[in-house]
């Protein structure tokens, strides 16, 4: 699914995957990073529908 431009503009942008991986460490919810198909940078999302999520300890 393509990211809507209005959503892309509202989200925080991270220039690298490494920077995006460091950001959610202080969050109270589980976040994952993804490369945006609009801007080419990385964003964070809490959505997991349709995504394989590793369970803790695996």
Short mmCIF file of N, CA, C and O in Angstrom, two decimals:
data_model
loop_
_atom_site.label_atom_id
_atom_site.label_comp_id
_atom_site.label_asym_id
_atom_site.label_seq_id
_atom_site.Cartn_x
_atom_site.Cartn_y
_atom_site.Cartn_z
N UNK A 1 0.85 -1.18 0.00
CA UNK A 1 0.00 0.00 0.00
C UNK A 1 0.90 1.24 0.00
O UNK A 1 1.86 1.32 0.75
N UNK A 2 0.59 2.18 -0.82
CA UNK A 2 1.35 3.43 -0.89
C UNK A 2 1.03 4.33 0.28
O UNK A 2 -0.11 4.41 0.73
N UNK A 3 2.03 5.02 0.75
CA UNK A 3 1.85 6.01 1.82
C UNK A 3 1.21 7.25 1.21
O UNK A 3 1.67 7.74 0.18
N UNK A 4 0.16 7.74 1.84
CA UNK A 4 -0.46 8.98 1.35
C UNK A 4 0.49 10.13 1.62
O UNK A 4 1.16 10.18 2.66
N UNK A 5 0.56 11.06 0.69
CA UNK A 5 1.47 12.19 0.82
C UNK A 5 1.17 13.00 2.08
O UNK A 5 2.08 13.43 2.77
N UNK A 6 -0.10 13.17 2.42
CA UNK A 6 -0.46 13.94 3.61
C UNK A 6 0.07 13.27 4.88
O UNK A 6 0.47 13.94 5.82
N UNK A 7 0.09 11.94 4.90
CA UNK A 7 0.62 11.20 6.05
C UNK A 7 2.14 11.35 6.09
O UNK A 7 2.73 11.59 7.15
N UNK A 8 2.78 11.21 4.95
CA UNK A 8 4.24 11.34 4.88
C UNK A 8 4.69 12.69 5.41
O UNK A 8 5.66 12.76 6.16
N UNK A 9 4.01 13.75 5.06
CA UNK A 9 4.40 15.08 5.48
C UNK A 9 4.26 15.30 6.98
O UNK A 9 4.95 16.12 7.56
N UNK A 10 3.36 14.57 7.63
CA UNK A 10 3.12 14.72 9.07
C UNK A 10 4.08 13.91 9.93
O UNK A 10 4.28 14.22 11.09
N UNK A 11 4.66 12.86 9.37
CA UNK A 11 5.50 11.95 10.15
C UNK A 11 6.93 12.45 10.27
O UNK A 11 7.43 13.15 9.40
N UNK A 12 7.58 12.02 11.35
CA UNK A 12 9.01 12.30 11.52
C UNK A 12 9.77 11.52 10.46
O UNK A 12 9.39 10.39 10.11
N UNK A 13 10.83 12.12 9.94
CA UNK A 13 11.64 11.48 8.90
C UNK A 13 13.02 11.20 9.45
O UNK A 13 13.60 12.01 10.15
N UNK A 14 13.54 10.03 9.09
CA UNK A 14 14.87 9.63 9.50
C UNK A 14 15.70 9.37 8.25
O UNK A 14 15.25 8.66 7.35
N UNK A 15 16.91 9.92 8.19
CA UNK A 15 17.70 9.82 6.97
C UNK A 15 18.27 8.43 6.71
O UNK A 15 18.59 8.09 5.58
N UNK A 16 18.38 7.61 7.76
CA UNK A 16 18.96 6.28 7.58
C UNK A 16 18.18 5.26 8.39
O UNK A 16 17.45 5.60 9.33
N UNK A 17 18.35 4.01 8.02
CA UNK A 17 17.69 2.93 8.74
C UNK A 17 18.21 2.86 10.18
O UNK A 17 17.45 2.63 11.12
N UNK A 18 19.51 3.12 10.36
CA UNK A 18 20.10 3.10 11.71
C UNK A 18 19.46 4.15 12.61
O UNK A 18 19.16 3.88 13.78
N UNK A 19 19.24 5.33 12.08
CA UNK A 19 18.61 6.40 12.87
C UNK A 19 17.17 6.03 13.22
O UNK A 19 16.70 6.29 14.34
N UNK A 20 16.46 5.41 12.29
CA UNK A 20 15.08 5.00 12.54
C UNK A 20 15.01 3.88 13.57
O UNK A 20 14.06 3.80 14.35
N UNK A 21 16.02 3.02 13.61
CA UNK A 21 16.05 1.93 14.59
C UNK A 21 16.30 2.44 16.01
O UNK A 21 15.81 1.85 16.98
N UNK A 22 17.02 3.52 16.15
CA UNK A 22 17.32 4.07 17.47
C UNK A 22 16.14 4.83 18.07
O UNK A 22 15.99 4.88 19.29
N UNK A 23 15.33 5.43 17.26
CA UNK A 23 14.25 6.31 17.73
C UNK A 23 13.20 5.63 18.60
O UNK A 23 12.81 6.19 19.62
N UNK A 24 12.70 4.44 18.27
CA UNK A 24 11.60 3.88 19.07
C UNK A 24 12.01 3.25 20.39
O UNK A 24 11.17 2.74 21.12
N UNK A 25 13.27 3.30 20.75
CA UNK A 25 13.72 2.65 21.99
C UNK A 25 13.08 3.25 23.24
O UNK A 25 12.93 2.59 24.24
N UNK A 26 12.68 4.50 23.19
CA UNK A 26 12.07 5.15 24.35
C UNK A 26 10.54 5.18 24.26
O UNK A 26 9.90 5.70 25.15
N UNK A 27 9.98 4.62 23.21
CA UNK A 27 8.52 4.64 23.03
C UNK A 27 7.85 3.63 23.95
O UNK A 27 8.42 2.60 24.28
N UNK A 28 6.63 3.93 24.33
CA UNK A 28 5.89 3.03 25.22
C UNK A 28 5.13 1.96 24.43
O UNK A 28 4.58 1.04 25.03
N UNK A 29 5.11 2.06 23.11
CA UNK A 29 4.46 1.07 22.25
C UNK A 29 5.48 0.53 21.26
O UNK A 29 6.51 1.14 21.01
N UNK A 30 5.17 -0.63 20.70
CA UNK A 30 6.09 -1.24 19.73
C UNK A 30 5.98 -0.49 18.40
O UNK A 30 4.89 -0.29 17.87
N UNK A 31 7.12 -0.07 17.90
CA UNK A 31 7.17 0.64 16.62
C UNK A 31 8.12 -0.08 15.69
O UNK A 31 9.11 -0.67 16.12
N UNK A 32 7.83 -0.03 14.40
CA UNK A 32 8.74 -0.58 13.41
C UNK A 32 9.02 0.50 12.38
O UNK A 32 8.24 1.43 12.20
N UNK A 33 10.14 0.37 11.71
CA UNK A 33 10.52 1.37 10.71
C UNK A 33 10.21 0.85 9.32
O UNK A 33 10.07 -0.36 9.11
N UNK A 34 10.06 1.75 8.38
CA UNK A 34 9.86 1.38 6.98
C UNK A 34 10.35 2.51 6.10
O UNK A 34 10.40 3.66 6.51
N UNK A 35 10.75 2.16 4.89
CA UNK A 35 11.17 3.17 3.91
C UNK A 35 9.92 3.68 3.20
O UNK A 35 9.13 2.90 2.68
N UNK A 36 9.75 4.96 3.19
CA UNK A 36 8.59 5.60 2.58
C UNK A 36 8.73 5.60 1.05
O UNK A 36 9.78 5.95 0.52
N UNK A 37 7.68 5.23 0.38
CA UNK A 37 7.71 5.21 -1.08
C UNK A 37 7.49 6.61 -1.67
O UNK A 37 7.63 6.81 -2.87
N UNK A 38 7.15 7.57 -0.84
CA UNK A 38 6.97 8.95 -1.30
C UNK A 38 8.26 9.76 -1.23
O UNK A 38 8.68 10.37 -2.19
N UNK A 39 8.89 9.77 -0.04
CA UNK A 39 10.05 10.63 0.15
C UNK A 39 11.38 9.86 0.14
O UNK A 39 12.44 10.46 0.04
N UNK A 40 11.32 8.53 0.25
CA UNK A 40 12.53 7.72 0.22
C UNK A 40 13.26 7.65 1.56
O UNK A 40 14.27 6.96 1.67
N UNK A 41 12.77 8.37 2.57
CA UNK A 41 13.38 8.32 3.90
C UNK A 41 12.64 7.30 4.74
O UNK A 41 11.72 6.63 4.27
N UNK A 42 13.02 7.17 6.00
CA UNK A 42 12.40 6.19 6.89
C UNK A 42 11.42 6.87 7.84
O UNK A 42 11.66 7.98 8.32
N UNK A 43 10.30 6.19 8.09
CA UNK A 43 9.29 6.62 9.06
C UNK A 43 9.10 5.49 10.06
O UNK A 43 9.56 4.38 9.84
N UNK A 44 8.35 5.78 11.12
CA UNK A 44 7.98 4.76 12.11
C UNK A 44 6.48 4.53 12.07
O UNK A 44 5.71 5.46 11.79
N UNK A 45 6.06 3.31 12.34
CA UNK A 45 4.65 2.99 12.41
C UNK A 45 4.41 1.97 13.50
O UNK A 45 5.30 1.20 13.85
N UNK A 46 3.20 1.99 14.04
CA UNK A 46 2.81 0.99 15.03
C UNK A 46 1.95 -0.09 14.38
O UNK A 46 1.62 -1.09 15.01
N UNK A 47 1.61 0.09 13.12
CA UNK A 47 0.76 -0.87 12.43
C UNK A 47 1.51 -2.16 12.15
O UNK A 47 2.64 -2.14 11.71
N UNK A 48 0.84 -3.27 12.38
CA UNK A 48 1.45 -4.57 12.13
C UNK A 48 0.57 -5.44 11.25
O UNK A 48 0.94 -6.56 10.92
N UNK A 49 -0.60 -4.96 10.85
CA UNK A 49 -1.51 -5.76 10.05
C UNK A 49 -0.84 -6.18 8.74
O UNK A 49 -0.33 -5.35 8.00
N UNK A 50 -0.82 -7.48 8.51
CA UNK A 50 -0.23 -8.02 7.30
C UNK A 50 1.29 -8.11 7.33
O UNK A 50 1.91 -8.49 6.36
N UNK A 51 1.90 -7.79 8.45
CA UNK A 51 3.35 -7.84 8.59
C UNK A 51 3.73 -8.97 9.53
O UNK A 51 3.04 -9.24 10.51
N UNK A 52 4.82 -9.64 9.23
CA UNK A 52 5.33 -10.67 10.14
C UNK A 52 6.11 -9.97 11.24
O UNK A 52 7.06 -9.25 10.97
N UNK A 53 5.68 -10.17 12.46
CA UNK A 53 6.32 -9.54 13.61
C UNK A 53 6.96 -10.61 14.46
O UNK A 53 6.30 -11.56 14.87
N UNK A 54 8.24 -10.48 14.70
CA UNK A 54 8.95 -11.44 15.54
C UNK A 54 8.49 -11.30 16.99
O UNK A 54 8.42 -10.19 17.51
N UNK A 55 8.20 -12.41 17.61
CA UNK A 55 7.82 -12.38 19.02
C UNK A 55 9.08 -12.28 19.86
O UNK A 55 10.13 -12.80 19.47
N UNK A 56 8.99 -11.64 21.01
CA UNK A 56 10.16 -11.53 21.89
C UNK A 56 10.72 -12.92 22.22
O UNK A 56 9.97 -13.86 22.48
N UNK A 57 12.04 -13.04 22.19
CA UNK A 57 12.69 -14.29 22.51
C UNK A 57 12.90 -15.21 21.32
O UNK A 57 13.40 -16.31 21.46
N UNK A 58 12.53 -14.79 20.14
CA UNK A 58 12.71 -15.63 18.95
C UNK A 58 13.67 -15.01 17.99
O UNK A 58 13.88 -13.90 17.87
#
